[in-house]
Each structure stands twice: as structure tokens, then as C-alpha cells.
mmCIF file of C-alpha atoms in Angstrom:
data_model
loop_
_atom_site.group_PDB
_atom_site.id
_atom_site.type_symbol
_atom_site.label_atom_id
_atom_site.label_comp_id
_atom_site.label_asym_id
_atom_site.label_seq_id
_atom_site.Cartn_x
_atom_site.Cartn_y
_atom_site.Cartn_z
ATOM 1 C CA UNK A 1 270.271 48.593 91.839
ATOM 2 C CA UNK A 2 271.151 49.349 87.846
ATOM 3 C CA UNK A 3 274.026 52.273 87.532
ATOM 4 C CA UNK A 4 273.360 52.967 83.507
ATOM 5 C CA UNK A 5 270.398 52.832 80.979
ATOM 6 C CA UNK A 6 271.622 49.549 79.562
ATOM 7 C CA UNK A 7 271.448 47.574 82.531
ATOM 8 C CA UNK A 8 268.063 49.338 83.751
ATOM 9 C CA UNK A 9 266.727 48.466 80.479
ATOM 10 C CA UNK A 10 267.087 44.416 81.312
ATOM 11 C CA UNK A 11 265.339 44.734 84.315
ATOM 12 C CA UNK A 12 262.941 46.906 83.329
ATOM 13 C CA UNK A 13 261.341 45.155 80.181
ATOM 14 C CA UNK A 14 259.026 42.459 82.217
ATOM 15 C CA UNK A 15 255.951 41.947 82.154
ATOM 16 C CA UNK A 16 253.336 39.781 84.932
ATOM 17 C CA UNK A 17 253.826 42.518 87.702
ATOM 18 C CA UNK A 18 250.583 43.549 89.171
ATOM 19 C CA UNK A 19 250.275 47.472 88.527
ATOM 20 C CA UNK A 20 253.026 47.444 85.929
ATOM 21 C CA UNK A 21 252.387 50.371 84.416
ATOM 22 C CA UNK A 22 251.844 52.242 87.448
ATOM 23 C CA UNK A 23 254.844 51.672 89.173
ATOM 24 C CA UNK A 24 256.786 52.447 86.116
ATOM 25 C CA UNK A 25 255.865 55.461 85.761
ATOM 26 C CA UNK A 26 258.397 57.483 87.429
ATOM 27 C CA UNK A 27 261.290 54.996 85.428
ATOM 28 C CA UNK A 28 259.737 55.267 82.064
ATOM 29 C CA UNK A 29 261.506 58.355 81.297
ATOM 30 C CA UNK A 30 264.873 56.648 81.999
ATOM 31 C CA UNK A 31 265.332 54.577 79.327
ATOM 32 C CA UNK A 32 264.774 57.947 77.311
ATOM 33 C CA UNK A 33 267.405 58.714 74.584
ATOM 34 C CA UNK A 34 267.418 62.222 75.584
ATOM 35 C CA UNK A 35 267.282 61.739 79.673
ATOM 36 C CA UNK A 36 270.238 61.558 82.119
ATOM 37 C CA UNK A 37 270.024 58.518 83.668
ATOM 38 C CA UNK A 38 269.799 59.465 87.081
ATOM 39 C CA UNK A 39 268.186 57.413 90.155
ATOM 40 C CA UNK A 40 265.915 59.813 92.026
ATOM 41 C CA UNK A 41 264.143 58.962 95.529
ATOM 42 C CA UNK A 42 260.959 58.810 93.522
ATOM 43 C CA UNK A 43 262.470 55.866 90.902
ATOM 44 C CA UNK A 44 264.514 54.183 93.463
ATOM 45 C CA UNK A 45 261.078 53.494 95.445
ATOM 46 C CA UNK A 46 259.947 52.227 92.398
ATOM 47 C CA UNK A 47 262.791 49.879 91.678
ATOM 48 C CA UNK A 48 262.549 48.684 94.640
ATOM 49 C CA UNK A 49 258.671 48.060 94.030
ATOM 50 C CA UNK A 50 259.270 46.529 90.972
ATOM 51 C CA UNK A 51 262.000 44.248 92.231
ATOM 52 C CA UNK A 52 259.860 42.829 95.468
ATOM 53 C CA UNK A 53 257.038 41.697 93.081
ATOM 54 C CA UNK A 54 259.174 39.756 91.359
ATOM 55 C CA UNK A 55 260.094 37.568 94.523
ATOM 56 C CA UNK A 56 256.609 37.799 95.946
ATOM 57 C CA UNK A 57 253.620 35.249 95.345
ATOM 58 C CA UNK A 58 251.216 34.640 93.427
ATOM 59 C CA UNK A 59 253.416 33.097 91.229
ATOM 60 C CA UNK A 60 251.928 32.281 87.289
ATOM 61 C CA UNK A 61 250.596 28.705 87.198
ATOM 62 C CA UNK A 62 250.531 26.782 83.343
ATOM 63 C CA UNK A 63 246.868 26.891 82.898
ATOM 64 C CA UNK A 64 244.787 24.021 83.276
ATOM 65 C CA UNK A 65 242.164 23.946 80.121
ATOM 66 C CA UNK A 66 239.593 21.903 81.464
ATOM 67 C CA UNK A 67 238.765 24.789 84.560
ATOM 68 C CA UNK A 68 237.173 27.801 83.670
ATOM 69 C CA UNK A 69 238.640 31.367 82.662
ATOM 70 C CA UNK A 70 238.473 34.735 84.321
ATOM 71 C CA UNK A 71 239.557 37.587 82.182
ATOM 72 C CA UNK A 72 240.298 41.026 83.378
ATOM 73 C CA UNK A 73 240.826 44.469 80.942
ATOM 74 C CA UNK A 74 241.725 47.967 81.801
ATOM 75 C CA UNK A 75 242.300 51.022 80.411
ATOM 76 C CA UNK A 76 242.632 53.839 82.766
ATOM 77 C CA UNK A 77 244.380 56.214 84.853
ATOM 78 C CA UNK A 78 246.950 56.325 82.200
ATOM 79 C CA UNK A 79 247.456 52.717 81.336
ATOM 80 C CA UNK A 80 246.517 49.479 79.752
ATOM 81 C CA UNK A 81 246.238 45.947 81.715
ATOM 82 C CA UNK A 82 245.034 43.033 81.256
ATOM 83 C CA UNK A 83 245.104 39.696 82.856
ATOM 84 C CA UNK A 84 243.706 36.013 82.731
ATOM 85 C CA UNK A 85 242.844 34.052 85.756
ATOM 86 C CA UNK A 86 241.873 30.502 86.153
ATOM 87 C CA UNK A 87 239.216 29.510 88.341
ATOM 88 C CA UNK A 88 239.834 26.559 91.028
ATOM 89 C CA UNK A 89 237.772 25.408 93.284
ATOM 90 C CA UNK A 90 239.923 24.668 96.550
ATOM 91 C CA UNK A 91 238.276 23.105 100.044
ATOM 92 C CA UNK A 92 235.078 24.045 98.737
ATOM 93 C CA UNK A 93 235.606 27.771 97.314
ATOM 94 C CA UNK A 94 236.141 29.053 94.251
ATOM 95 C CA UNK A 95 239.895 30.426 94.336
ATOM 96 C CA UNK A 96 241.198 33.046 91.171
ATOM 97 C CA UNK A 97 244.760 31.740 90.392
ATOM 98 C CA UNK A 98 246.855 34.062 87.990
ATOM 99 C CA UNK A 99 247.798 32.802 84.307
ATOM 100 C CA UNK A 100 248.738 35.798 82.704
ATOM 101 C CA UNK A 101 249.277 39.564 83.096
ATOM 102 C CA UNK A 102 250.328 42.293 80.951
ATOM 103 C CA UNK A 103 250.277 46.352 81.603
ATOM 104 C CA UNK A 104 251.641 49.014 80.031
ATOM 105 C CA UNK A 105 251.067 52.939 79.928
ATOM 106 C CA UNK A 106 249.842 54.745 77.643
ATOM 107 C CA UNK A 107 252.099 56.413 75.303
ATOM 108 C CA UNK A 108 251.868 60.610 74.585
ATOM 109 C CA UNK A 109 250.091 59.961 71.382
ATOM 110 C CA UNK A 110 247.374 57.692 72.442
ATOM 111 C CA UNK A 111 246.366 59.604 75.220
ATOM 112 C CA UNK A 112 245.500 61.928 72.081
ATOM 113 C CA UNK A 113 243.069 60.008 70.801
ATOM 114 C CA UNK A 114 240.133 60.939 72.875
#
């Protein structure tokens, strides 16, 4: 468990975590210069969710450019997200394997764009 802003920001700068933007919402304020670093019940829960995501499948694969890809894009619920999956045939079934994903919270100024 991080004990200060610097250690927390090293952990927080991660990508390729499913639903990262929604999980990080409660953690986002901890990196603000004006905020006193304090781990609440909500932030501890979010931190543990992110830590669990780092050790849980699915793992990202190296792309096989001979296979087709599927692109997912989402801009809703206060966050932006994108993911690229590779479509592989395993045991005669089409299976999506994650290759890349990224997400982040919408910034205050971006939320005003309408």
C-alpha cells in the first residue's frame, strides 16, 4: 500500500487495465498537489482492485498481423477507453485475445465540450 504521493503516482501511471478509468476515479484526486494524501475506505478498495488487475488474466498478447483485429472505443460515463483484440480460431471457435487497451478519466475542461 503506497504511503505518499510519489509512491502512489508510480503505481497509478499504469495502463492496459480493464475499466481503469472507472476504478481510478476515487484515486485521481490523490495526485492533486492541493490534496492531502489520505487513503480512505473507497481509495483502498480501488487501489486493491487495480493491484488485483495486474495479477489477473487476461494477459496482453503480442499481435499476430496475419489475424484480424477488432477495435473497441468508448467515450461515456466520465471516461475514455479503447481496446484492440485479435480474433483467433481456437477449437473451431472465434476467440478474442486482448492486445492493447487504454483508458482514462475525462478531464474537467473536456467535460464542458458538450
